[in-house]
Each structure stands twice: as C-alpha cells, then as structure tokens.
JSON list of C-alpha atoms in Angstrom, two decimals:
[
{"chain": "A", "resi": 290, "resn": "ALA", "atom": "CA", "xyz": [-11.67, -5.17, 1.76]},
{"chain": "A", "resi": 291, "resn": "PRO", "atom": "CA", "xyz": [-14.66, -5.63, 4.16]},
{"chain": "A", "resi": 292, "resn": "HIS", "atom": "CA", "xyz": [-17.11, -3.72, 1.96]},
{"chain": "A", "resi": 293, "resn": "GLU", "atom": "CA", "xyz": [-16.37, -5.76, -1.17]},
{"chain": "A", "resi": 294, "resn": "ASP", "atom": "CA", "xyz": [-18.52, -8.68, -2.31]},
{"chain": "A", "resi": 295, "resn": "ASN", "atom": "CA", "xyz": [-15.67, -10.80, -3.66]},
{"chain": "A", "resi": 296, "resn": "VAL", "atom": "CA", "xyz": [-12.60, -12.22, -1.96]},
{"chain": "A", "resi": 297, "resn": "THR", "atom": "CA", "xyz": [-9.43, -12.61, -4.02]},
{"chain": "A", "resi": 298, "resn": "LEU", "atom": "CA", "xyz": [-6.61, -14.89, -2.85]},
{"chain": "A", "resi": 299, "resn": "HIS", "atom": "CA", "xyz": [-3.05, -14.35, -4.08]},
{"chain": "A", "resi": 300, "resn": "VAL", "atom": "CA", "xyz": [-0.77, -17.36, -3.56]},
{"chain": "A", "resi": 301, "resn": "ARG", "atom": "CA", "xyz": [2.88, -17.38, -4.53]},
{"chain": "A", "resi": 302, "resn": "ARG", "atom": "CA", "xyz": [4.01, -20.65, -6.06]},
{"chain": "A", "resi": 303, "resn": "LEU", "atom": "CA", "xyz": [7.07, -21.59, -4.00]},
{"chain": "A", "resi": 304, "resn": "GLY", "atom": "CA", "xyz": [7.53, -25.30, -3.38]},
{"chain": "A", "resi": 305, "resn": "ASP", "atom": "CA", "xyz": [5.57, -28.55, -3.72]},
{"chain": "A", "resi": 306, "resn": "TRP", "atom": "CA", "xyz": [2.56, -27.60, -1.59]},
{"chain": "A", "resi": 307, "resn": "THR", "atom": "CA", "xyz": [1.78, -24.37, -3.40]},
{"chain": "A", "resi": 308, "resn": "ALA", "atom": "CA", "xyz": [2.39, -26.08, -6.76]},
{"chain": "A", "resi": 309, "resn": "LYS", "atom": "CA", "xyz": [-0.30, -28.64, -5.89]},
{"chain": "A", "resi": 310, "resn": "LEU", "atom": "CA", "xyz": [-2.58, -25.84, -4.72]},
{"chain": "A", "resi": 311, "resn": "LEU", "atom": "CA", "xyz": [-2.07, -24.07, -8.04]},
{"chain": "A", "resi": 312, "resn": "ALA", "atom": "CA", "xyz": [-3.06, -27.25, -9.90]},
{"chain": "A", "resi": 313, "resn": "LEU", "atom": "CA", "xyz": [-6.38, -27.23, -8.04]},
{"chain": "A", "resi": 314, "resn": "THR", "atom": "CA", "xyz": [-7.29, -23.86, -9.52]},
{"chain": "A", "resi": 315, "resn": "ASP", "atom": "CA", "xyz": [-8.24, -25.66, -12.73]},
{"chain": "A", "resi": 316, "resn": "CYS", "atom": "CA", "xyz": [-10.90, -27.59, -10.80]},
{"chain": "A", "resi": 317, "resn": "ASN", "atom": "CA", "xyz": [-14.20, -26.48, -9.32]},
{"chain": "A", "resi": 318, "resn": "GLU", "atom": "CA", "xyz": [-13.25, -27.03, -5.69]},
{"chain": "A", "resi": 319, "resn": "GLN", "atom": "CA", "xyz": [-14.94, -25.88, -2.48]},
{"chain": "A", "resi": 320, "resn": "ILE", "atom": "CA", "xyz": [-12.66, -24.40, 0.16]},
{"chain": "A", "resi": 321, "resn": "LEU", "atom": "CA", "xyz": [-12.91, -23.55, 3.85]},
{"chain": "A", "resi": 322, "resn": "LEU", "atom": "CA", "xyz": [-11.51, -20.11, 4.56]},
{"chain": "A", "resi": 323, "resn": "GLU", "atom": "CA", "xyz": [-10.61, -18.93, 8.07]},
{"chain": "A", "resi": 324, "resn": "GLY", "atom": "CA", "xyz": [-9.27, -15.67, 9.39]},
{"chain": "A", "resi": 325, "resn": "PRO", "atom": "CA", "xyz": [-7.92, -13.10, 9.14]},
{"chain": "A", "resi": 326, "resn": "TYR", "atom": "CA", "xyz": [-6.15, -13.31, 12.49]},
{"chain": "A", "resi": 327, "resn": "GLY", "atom": "CA", "xyz": [-4.34, -10.70, 14.53]},
{"chain": "A", "resi": 328, "resn": "ALA", "atom": "CA", "xyz": [-4.75, -6.95, 14.76]},
{"chain": "A", "resi": 329, "resn": "SER", "atom": "CA", "xyz": [-2.78, -3.88, 13.84]},
{"chain": "A", "resi": 330, "resn": "SER", "atom": "CA", "xyz": [-0.82, -2.21, 16.62]},
{"chain": "A", "resi": 331, "resn": "VAL", "atom": "CA", "xyz": [-1.86, 1.12, 15.05]},
{"chain": "A", "resi": 332, "resn": "ASP", "atom": "CA", "xyz": [-5.57, 1.89, 15.51]},
{"chain": "A", "resi": 333, "resn": "LEU", "atom": "CA", "xyz": [-6.51, 2.98, 12.01]},
{"chain": "A", "resi": 334, "resn": "ASP", "atom": "CA", "xyz": [-10.14, 3.33, 13.08]},
{"chain": "A", "resi": 335, "resn": "ASP", "atom": "CA", "xyz": [-9.13, 6.38, 15.12]},
{"chain": "A", "resi": 336, "resn": "ASP", "atom": "CA", "xyz": [-9.60, 9.00, 12.40]},
{"chain": "A", "resi": 337, "resn": "GLU", "atom": "CA", "xyz": [-9.12, 11.88, 14.84]},
{"chain": "A", "resi": 338, "resn": "ARG", "atom": "CA", "xyz": [-5.58, 10.75, 15.54]},
{"chain": "A", "resi": 339, "resn": "TYR", "atom": "CA", "xyz": [-4.82, 9.23, 12.15]},
{"chain": "A", "resi": 340, "resn": "PRO", "atom": "CA", "xyz": [-6.41, 11.21, 9.31]},
{"chain": "A", "resi": 341, "resn": "VAL", "atom": "CA", "xyz": [-3.09, 10.75, 7.49]},
{"chain": "A", "resi": 342, "resn": "ALA", "atom": "CA", "xyz": [-1.76, 7.29, 6.61]},
{"chain": "A", "resi": 343, "resn": "LEU", "atom": "CA", "xyz": [1.18, 5.75, 4.76]},
{"chain": "A", "resi": 344, "resn": "PHE", "atom": "CA", "xyz": [1.30, 2.23, 3.31]},
{"chain": "A", "resi": 345, "resn": "VAL", "atom": "CA", "xyz": [4.60, 0.70, 2.17]},
{"chain": "A", "resi": 346, "resn": "SER", "atom": "CA", "xyz": [4.69, -2.76, 0.60]},
{"chain": "A", "resi": 347, "resn": "GLY", "atom": "CA", "xyz": [7.00, -4.99, -1.38]},
{"chain": "A", "resi": 348, "resn": "GLY", "atom": "CA", "xyz": [5.86, -7.67, -3.82]},
{"chain": "A", "resi": 349, "resn": "ILE", "atom": "CA", "xyz": [2.97, -9.80, -2.58]},
{"chain": "A", "resi": 350, "resn": "GLY", "atom": "CA", "xyz": [3.06, -7.81, 0.67]},
{"chain": "A", "resi": 351, "resn": "VAL", "atom": "CA", "xyz": [0.75, -5.42, -1.14]},
{"chain": "A", "resi": 352, "resn": "THR", "atom": "CA", "xyz": [-2.26, -7.61, -0.30]},
{"chain": "A", "resi": 353, "resn": "PRO", "atom": "CA", "xyz": [-2.97, -6.46, 3.30]},
{"chain": "A", "resi": 354, "resn": "CYS", "atom": "CA", "xyz": [-1.95, -2.88, 2.47]},
{"chain": "A", "resi": 355, "resn": "GLN", "atom": "CA", "xyz": [-4.30, -2.87, -0.50]},
{"chain": "A", "resi": 356, "resn": "SER", "atom": "CA", "xyz": [-7.24, -4.24, 1.52]},
{"chain": "A", "resi": 357, "resn": "ILE", "atom": "CA", "xyz": [-6.80, -1.79, 4.39]},
{"chain": "A", "resi": 358, "resn": "GLY", "atom": "CA", "xyz": [-6.19, 1.14, 2.05]},
{"chain": "A", "resi": 359, "resn": "LYS", "atom": "CA", "xyz": [-9.35, 0.41, 0.06]},
{"chain": "A", "resi": 360, "resn": "HIS", "atom": "CA", "xyz": [-11.26, 0.09, 3.34]},
{"chain": "A", "resi": 361, "resn": "LEU", "atom": "CA", "xyz": [-10.12, 3.54, 4.51]},
{"chain": "A", "resi": 362, "resn": "ILE", "atom": "CA", "xyz": [-11.08, 5.12, 1.19]},
{"chain": "A", "resi": 363, "resn": "HIS", "atom": "CA", "xyz": [-14.52, 3.47, 1.32]},
{"chain": "A", "resi": 364, "resn": "GLN", "atom": "CA", "xyz": [-15.07, 4.56, 4.92]},
{"chain": "A", "resi": 365, "resn": "HIS", "atom": "CA", "xyz": [-14.14, 8.12, 3.95]},
{"chain": "A", "resi": 366, "resn": "ARG", "atom": "CA", "xyz": [-16.40, 8.33, 0.92]},
{"chain": "A", "resi": 367, "resn": "ALA", "atom": "CA", "xyz": [-19.35, 6.30, 2.19]},
{"chain": "A", "resi": 368, "resn": "HIS", "atom": "CA", "xyz": [-19.35, 6.98, 5.93]},
{"chain": "A", "resi": 369, "resn": "GLY", "atom": "CA", "xyz": [-17.51, 10.27, 6.43]},
{"chain": "A", "resi": 370, "resn": "ARG", "atom": "CA", "xyz": [-14.31, 8.92, 7.94]},
{"chain": "A", "resi": 371, "resn": "LYS", "atom": "CA", "xyz": [-11.80, 11.76, 8.25]},
{"chain": "A", "resi": 372, "resn": "LEU", "atom": "CA", "xyz": [-9.08, 11.23, 5.67]},
{"chain": "A", "resi": 373, "resn": "GLU", "atom": "CA", "xyz": [-6.81, 14.16, 5.00]},
{"chain": "A", "resi": 374, "resn": "TYR", "atom": "CA", "xyz": [-4.18, 12.32, 2.98]},
{"chain": "A", "resi": 375, "resn": "MET", "atom": "CA", "xyz": [-3.04, 8.79, 2.20]},
{"chain": "A", "resi": 376, "resn": "GLU", "atom": "CA", "xyz": [0.06, 7.62, 0.38]},
{"chain": "A", "resi": 377, "resn": "PHE", "atom": "CA", "xyz": [0.58, 4.13, -1.03]},
{"chain": "A", "resi": 378, "resn": "VAL", "atom": "CA", "xyz": [4.10, 2.97, -1.90]},
{"chain": "A", "resi": 379, "resn": "TRP", "atom": "CA", "xyz": [4.62, -0.38, -3.62]},
{"chain": "A", "resi": 380, "resn": "ALA", "atom": "CA", "xyz": [7.89, -1.95, -4.81]},
{"chain": "A", "resi": 381, "resn": "VAL", "atom": "CA", "xyz": [7.59, -4.68, -7.47]},
{"chain": "A", "resi": 382, "resn": "ARG", "atom": "CA", "xyz": [10.10, -6.58, -9.56]},
{"chain": "A", "resi": 383, "resn": "HIS", "atom": "CA", "xyz": [8.03, -6.31, -12.74]},
{"chain": "A", "resi": 384, "resn": "ILE", "atom": "CA", "xyz": [5.18, -4.03, -13.74]},
{"chain": "A", "resi": 385, "resn": "SER", "atom": "CA", "xyz": [3.09, -7.06, -14.75]},
{"chain": "A", "resi": 386, "resn": "MET", "atom": "CA", "xyz": [2.29, -7.58, -11.06]},
{"chain": "A", "resi": 387, "resn": "VAL", "atom": "CA", "xyz": [0.63, -4.16, -10.97]},
{"chain": "A", "resi": 388, "resn": "GLN", "atom": "CA", "xyz": [-1.50, -5.19, -13.93]},
{"chain": "A", "resi": 389, "resn": "ASP", "atom": "CA", "xyz": [-2.50, -8.40, -12.14]},
{"chain": "A", "resi": 390, "resn": "ILE", "atom": "CA", "xyz": [-3.19, -6.72, -8.78]},
{"chain": "A", "resi": 391, "resn": "PRO", "atom": "CA", "xyz": [-4.15, -3.07, -9.41]},
{"chain": "A", "resi": 392, "resn": "PRO", "atom": "CA", "xyz": [-3.36, -1.15, -6.20]},
{"chain": "A", "resi": 393, "resn": "LEU", "atom": "CA", "xyz": [-6.28, 0.44, -4.36]},
{"chain": "A", "resi": 394, "resn": "THR", "atom": "CA", "xyz": [-8.54, 1.24, -7.28]},
{"chain": "A", "resi": 395, "resn": "THR", "atom": "CA", "xyz": [-8.69, 1.98, -10.99]},
{"chain": "A", "resi": 396, "resn": "LYS", "atom": "CA", "xyz": [-11.36, 4.63, -10.49]},
{"chain": "A", "resi": 397, "resn": "THR", "atom": "CA", "xyz": [-9.93, 8.09, -10.99]},
{"chain": "A", "resi": 398, "resn": "GLU", "atom": "CA", "xyz": [-12.46, 9.72, -8.65]},
{"chain": "A", "resi": 399, "resn": "ASP", "atom": "CA", "xyz": [-10.65, 8.11, -5.71]},
{"chain": "A", "resi": 400, "resn": "CYS", "atom": "CA", "xyz": [-7.50, 10.08, -6.55]},
{"chain": "A", "resi": 401, "resn": "LYS", "atom": "CA", "xyz": [-8.65, 13.24, -8.30]},
{"chain": "A", "resi": 402, "resn": "ASP", "atom": "CA", "xyz": [-9.11, 15.25, -5.09]},
{"chain": "A", "resi": 403, "resn": "GLY", "atom": "CA", "xyz": [-5.43, 14.83, -4.25]},
{"chain": "A", "resi": 404, "resn": "LYS", "atom": "CA", "xyz": [-6.07, 12.91, -1.03]},
{"chain": "A", "resi": 405, "resn": "VAL", "atom": "CA", "xyz": [-4.62, 9.67, -2.36]},
{"chain": "A", "resi": 406, "resn": "ARG", "atom": "CA", "xyz": [-1.21, 9.24, -3.98]},
{"chain": "A", "resi": 407, "resn": "VAL", "atom": "CA", "xyz": [0.26, 5.98, -5.30]},
{"chain": "A", "resi": 408, "resn": "ASP", "atom": "CA", "xyz": [3.96, 5.50, -6.05]},
{"chain": "A", "resi": 409, "resn": "ILE", "atom": "CA", "xyz": [4.96, 2.26, -7.77]},
{"chain": "A", "resi": 410, "resn": "TYR", "atom": "CA", "xyz": [8.67, 1.39, -7.91]},
{"chain": "A", "resi": 411, "resn": "CYS", "atom": "CA", "xyz": [9.80, -1.19, -10.46]},
{"chain": "A", "resi": 412, "resn": "THR", "atom": "CA", "xyz": [13.05, -2.67, -9.18]},
{"chain": "A", "resi": 413, "resn": "ARG", "atom": "CA", "xyz": [13.96, -4.60, -12.34]},
{"chain": "A", "resi": 414, "resn": "GLN", "atom": "CA", "xyz": [14.00, -3.18, -15.84]},
{"chain": "A", "resi": 415, "resn": "ASP", "atom": "CA", "xyz": [13.03, -5.11, -18.98]},
{"chain": "A", "resi": 416, "resn": "GLU", "atom": "CA", "xyz": [11.31, -4.42, -22.30]},
{"chain": "A", "resi": 417, "resn": "GLU", "atom": "CA", "xyz": [7.86, -5.13, -20.89]},
{"chain": "A", "resi": 418, "resn": "ASP", "atom": "CA", "xyz": [8.38, -2.54, -18.17]},
{"chain": "A", "resi": 419, "resn": "ASP", "atom": "CA", "xyz": [9.71, -0.03, -20.72]},
{"chain": "A", "resi": 420, "resn": "ASP", "atom": "CA", "xyz": [6.47, -0.36, -22.67]},
{"chain": "A", "resi": 421, "resn": "ALA", "atom": "CA", "xyz": [4.43, 0.39, -19.54]},
{"chain": "A", "resi": 422, "resn": "PHE", "atom": "CA", "xyz": [6.54, 3.40, -18.63]},
{"chain": "A", "resi": 423, "resn": "SER", "atom": "CA", "xyz": [6.24, 4.85, -22.13]},
{"chain": "A", "resi": 424, "resn": "ASN", "atom": "CA", "xyz": [2.49, 4.31, -22.27]},
{"chain": "A", "resi": 425, "resn": "PRO", "atom": "CA", "xyz": [0.81, 7.73, -21.90]},
{"chain": "A", "resi": 426, "resn": "ASN", "atom": "CA", "xyz": [-2.46, 6.03, -20.96]},
{"chain": "A", "resi": 427, "resn": "PHE", "atom": "CA", "xyz": [-1.09, 4.44, -17.77]},
{"chain": "A", "resi": 428, "resn": "ASN", "atom": "CA", "xyz": [-2.11, 7.29, -15.48]},
{"chain": "A", "resi": 429, "resn": "LEU", "atom": "CA", "xyz": [-5.40, 7.70, -17.32]},
{"chain": "A", "resi": 430, "resn": "HIS", "atom": "CA", "xyz": [-6.20, 4.06, -16.58]},
{"chain": "A", "resi": 431, "resn": "TYR", "atom": "CA", "xyz": [-5.04, 3.88, -12.98]},
{"chain": "A", "resi": 432, "resn": "GLY", "atom": "CA", "xyz": [-5.60, 7.43, -11.82]},
{"chain": "A", "resi": 433, "resn": "PRO", "atom": "CA", "xyz": [-4.06, 10.93, -12.00]},
{"chain": "A", "resi": 434, "resn": "ASN", "atom": "CA", "xyz": [-1.94, 10.48, -8.86]},
{"chain": "A", "resi": 435, "resn": "TYR", "atom": "CA", "xyz": [-0.40, 7.14, -9.85]},
{"chain": "A", "resi": 436, "resn": "ASN", "atom": "CA", "xyz": [3.34, 7.50, -10.39]},
{"chain": "A", "resi": 437, "resn": "LEU", "atom": "CA", "xyz": [5.75, 4.96, -11.91]},
{"chain": "A", "resi": 438, "resn": "HIS", "atom": "CA", "xyz": [9.46, 4.91, -10.98]},
{"chain": "A", "resi": 439, "resn": "TYR", "atom": "CA", "xyz": [12.49, 2.74, -11.65]},
{"chain": "A", "resi": 440, "resn": "GLY", "atom": "CA", "xyz": [14.59, 1.57, -8.70]},
{"chain": "A", "resi": 441, "resn": "ARG", "atom": "CA", "xyz": [14.03, 1.18, -4.97]},
{"chain": "A", "resi": 442, "resn": "PRO", "atom": "CA", "xyz": [11.45, 3.23, -3.04]},
{"chain": "A", "resi": 443, "resn": "ASP", "atom": "CA", "xyz": [12.59, 6.75, -2.21]},
{"chain": "A", "resi": 444, "resn": "LEU", "atom": "CA", "xyz": [11.49, 6.68, 1.43]},
{"chain": "A", "resi": 445, "resn": "GLU", "atom": "CA", "xyz": [13.38, 9.85, 2.28]},
{"chain": "A", "resi": 446, "resn": "SER", "atom": "CA", "xyz": [11.30, 11.93, -0.15]},
{"chain": "A", "resi": 447, "resn": "THR", "atom": "CA", "xyz": [8.15, 10.11, 0.89]},
{"chain": "A", "resi": 448, "resn": "PHE", "atom": "CA", "xyz": [8.61, 10.89, 4.58]},
{"chain": "A", "resi": 449, "resn": "GLU", "atom": "CA", "xyz": [9.53, 14.52, 3.94]},
{"chain": "A", "resi": 450, "resn": "ARG", "atom": "CA", "xyz": [6.40, 14.92, 1.84]},
{"chain": "A", "resi": 451, "resn": "MET", "atom": "CA", "xyz": [4.22, 13.19, 4.45]},
{"chain": "A", "resi": 452, "resn": "LYS", "atom": "CA", "xyz": [5.56, 15.46, 7.22]},
{"chain": "A", "resi": 453, "resn": "SER", "atom": "CA", "xyz": [4.98, 18.60, 5.19]},
{"chain": "A", "resi": 454, "resn": "ILE", "atom": "CA", "xyz": [1.41, 17.64, 4.27]},
{"chain": "A", "resi": 455, "resn": "ALA", "atom": "CA", "xyz": [0.56, 16.58, 7.83]},
{"chain": "A", "resi": 456, "resn": "LEU", "atom": "CA", "xyz": [1.85, 19.80, 9.39]},
{"chain": "A", "resi": 457, "resn": "LYS", "atom": "CA", "xyz": [-0.09, 21.93, 6.91]},
{"chain": "A", "resi": 458, "resn": "ARG", "atom": "CA", "xyz": [-3.23, 20.11, 8.04]},
{"chain": "A", "resi": 459, "resn": "LYS", "atom": "CA", "xyz": [-2.23, 20.31, 11.73]},
{"chain": "A", "resi": 460, "resn": "VAL", "atom": "CA", "xyz": [-1.92, 16.52, 11.97]},
{"chain": "A", "resi": 461, "resn": "TYR", "atom": "CA", "xyz": [0.79, 15.30, 14.35]},
{"chain": "A", "resi": 462, "resn": "SER", "atom": "CA", "xyz": [0.44, 11.49, 14.24]},
{"chain": "A", "resi": 463, "resn": "ILE", "atom": "CA", "xyz": [0.79, 9.50, 11.02]},
{"chain": "A", "resi": 464, "resn": "ALA", "atom": "CA", "xyz": [-0.22, 5.83, 10.79]},
{"chain": "A", "resi": 465, "resn": "VAL", "atom": "CA", "xyz": [2.33, 3.73, 8.90]},
{"chain": "A", "resi": 466, "resn": "PHE", "atom": "CA", "xyz": [1.53, 0.17, 7.79]},
{"chain": "A", "resi": 467, "resn": "GLY", "atom": "CA", "xyz": [4.18, -1.94, 6.07]},
{"chain": "A", "resi": 468, "resn": "CYS", "atom": "CA", "xyz": [4.31, -5.45, 4.64]},
{"chain": "A", "resi": 469, "resn": "GLY", "atom": "CA", "xyz": [7.14, -6.86, 2.59]},
{"chain": "A", "resi": 470, "resn": "PRO", "atom": "CA", "xyz": [10.70, -8.22, 2.63]},
{"chain": "A", "resi": 471, "resn": "LYS", "atom": "CA", "xyz": [12.74, -7.65, 5.78]},
{"chain": "A", "resi": 472, "resn": "PRO", "atom": "CA", "xyz": [15.25, -5.24, 4.17]},
{"chain": "A", "resi": 473, "resn": "LEU", "atom": "CA", "xyz": [12.41, -2.96, 3.04]},
{"chain": "A", "resi": 474, "resn": "MET", "atom": "CA", "xyz": [10.67, -3.16, 6.42]},
{"chain": "A", "resi": 475, "resn": "ASN", "atom": "CA", "xyz": [13.97, -2.41, 8.18]},
{"chain": "A", "resi": 476, "resn": "ASP", "atom": "CA", "xyz": [14.40, 0.67, 5.98]},
{"chain": "A", "resi": 477, "resn": "LEU", "atom": "CA", "xyz": [10.83, 1.68, 6.80]},
{"chain": "A", "resi": 478, "resn": "ALA", "atom": "CA", "xyz": [11.41, 1.33, 10.55]},
{"chain": "A", "resi": 479, "resn": "THR", "atom": "CA", "xyz": [14.63, 3.36, 10.26]},
{"chain": "A", "resi": 480, "resn": "ALA", "atom": "CA", "xyz": [12.81, 6.11, 8.36]},
{"chain": "A", "resi": 481, "resn": "CYS", "atom": "CA", "xyz": [10.06, 6.23, 10.99]},
{"chain": "A", "resi": 482, "resn": "ARG", "atom": "CA", "xyz": [12.60, 6.67, 13.78]},
{"chain": "A", "resi": 483, "resn": "LYS", "atom": "CA", "xyz": [14.59, 9.25, 11.85]},
{"chain": "A", "resi": 484, "resn": "HIS", "atom": "CA", "xyz": [11.64, 11.44, 10.94]},
{"chain": "A", "resi": 485, "resn": "SER", "atom": "CA", "xyz": [9.65, 11.18, 14.18]},
{"chain": "A", "resi": 486, "resn": "GLU", "atom": "CA", "xyz": [9.96, 14.07, 16.60]},
{"chain": "A", "resi": 487, "resn": "SER", "atom": "CA", "xyz": [10.43, 13.43, 20.31]},
{"chain": "A", "resi": 488, "resn": "VAL", "atom": "CA", "xyz": [7.68, 15.95, 21.09]},
{"chain": "A", "resi": 489, "resn": "VAL", "atom": "CA", "xyz": [4.62, 16.09, 18.85]},
{"chain": "A", "resi": 490, "resn": "GLY", "atom": "CA", "xyz": [1.95, 18.74, 18.42]},
{"chain": "A", "resi": 491, "resn": "CYS", "atom": "CA", "xyz": [2.04, 22.43, 19.32]},
{"chain": "A", "resi": 492, "resn": "GLY", "atom": "CA", "xyz": [4.85, 23.02, 16.84]},
{"chain": "A", "resi": 493, "resn": "GLY", "atom": "CA", "xyz": [6.78, 19.97, 18.02]},
{"chain": "A", "resi": 494, "resn": "GLY", "atom": "CA", "xyz": [6.54, 18.06, 14.77]},
{"chain": "A", "resi": 495, "resn": "VAL", "atom": "CA", "xyz": [5.13, 14.74, 13.64]},
{"chain": "A", "resi": 496, "resn": "PHE", "atom": "CA", "xyz": [5.40, 11.18, 14.96]},
{"chain": "A", "resi": 497, "resn": "PHE", "atom": "CA", "xyz": [5.17, 8.12, 12.69]},
{"chain": "A", "resi": 498, "resn": "ASP", "atom": "CA", "xyz": [3.42, 5.16, 14.38]},
{"chain": "A", "resi": 499, "resn": "LEU", "atom": "CA", "xyz": [4.54, 1.96, 12.64]},
{"chain": "A", "resi": 500, "resn": "HIS", "atom": "CA", "xyz": [3.01, -1.50, 12.25]},
{"chain": "A", "resi": 501, "resn": "THR", "atom": "CA", "xyz": [4.66, -4.12, 10.03]},
{"chain": "A", "resi": 502, "resn": "GLU", "atom": "CA", "xyz": [3.74, -7.58, 8.80]},
{"chain": "A", "resi": 503, "resn": "HIS", "atom": "CA", "xyz": [6.02, -10.31, 7.43]},
{"chain": "A", "resi": 504, "resn": "PHE", "atom": "CA", "xyz": [5.13, -13.32, 5.30]},
{"chain": "A", "resi": 505, "resn": "ASP", "atom": "CA", "xyz": [8.01, -15.45, 6.57]},
{"chain": "A", "resi": 506, "resn": "PHE", "atom": "CA", "xyz": [7.65, -19.01, 7.82]}
]
C-alpha cells in the first residue's frame, strides 16, 4: 500500500520464465521496478459517494485488493477518510496462502470497531486446513471479524448484508473491486447486476459500482 515502507512481490511459479525468476531469489540481485499502470473505473478516493466498499478476490488476485484495502483503512485512521464499512472476501485453495499473505492486517484494532469484515473461503479441504479451522486462536491472531469458511464464496449473503448495512447508514452507492479467476469475476458481475436497483437514493435502494482486474495473458 502507498503508506507502507516495504514492497512485497508475489509471483506464481508457472512455466520456465517464472521458474528462473524464482531461482534468482536466492541471490542478492538488484531489480528495476515499474508501475503500477492503469486506474480503477470506480473512484475510491470519493469517500462521500463510496464510504462503503467490497473487495472480492480469488487466489493471488488478493494482491491488488489487499493493497487498496489497506490504503483505505490507513486513510480512514490517519487522515479522516470517511469509511462506514468495508468487507473483504477472499477465496483460496489452501489456508496456507492466508498464512503467507495475511489479508489487510493482523492488528485487531483495525477490525474491532466493526467497520471491517474479512471472510476467507477455503475451496479445498485437507488435514492442514482442518487444523487451522479448529484452532481457537485464529481469530485472536488475525482479528475478531475474520471468518473462515469451507467452499465457494457465498456472494448472495455478502450482497444482502452489504445492502442492509449501506441502507442503515444512508449510503446508496457501494464500490466493488474484484480480482481473480474469470468464473469468480463473472459471478461477482452477476451479483452486482442482480442486487443493484435501477433508481438509487431516496428509498430507491443501492447500486453496486464494479471494477474488476484479471491476471490473464
């Protein structure tokens, strides 16, 4: 995130080029880093319009969602950005990925006021994941509003909850940022269309403004 001193790069080993890149991590190499490029089609800096935000990611797609989410939390706590509620949904194959890339923060003060909720969905079940799910200290380590689930993300419940919270706070536009596999992003786009009202505000409901990213070549 922009306020952090360190940059972390997550590279998936998939082919000869990334295998050679991985081999270089054992060496003390200098690198030239460019970017990031592009811009979100949803103006997350507009906290009057978007004090409520939803992030949905799958696998390594968590990286931009994590950076932007941490940025919004920092802007809220350090600079007074309006943040009524933020929800972070992440689907992973194995819980070990969550241990390698902790989502958002491990500081409980960022979640204790109920403004931030994290739902992690583990799509494959093995003994390692069972140990994590049975560990009573998981939420104590990651935060009180961190929730572990088996299976695919329950977007229907997520959107219903987001709508209810937004309307209680008289918020009528919700920023949605997604990054992950195409099937998950297609489901996210479908949910946004289904749950968006044709007329927003003044009792007309909520509209979900969506921006998605794909890591396909």
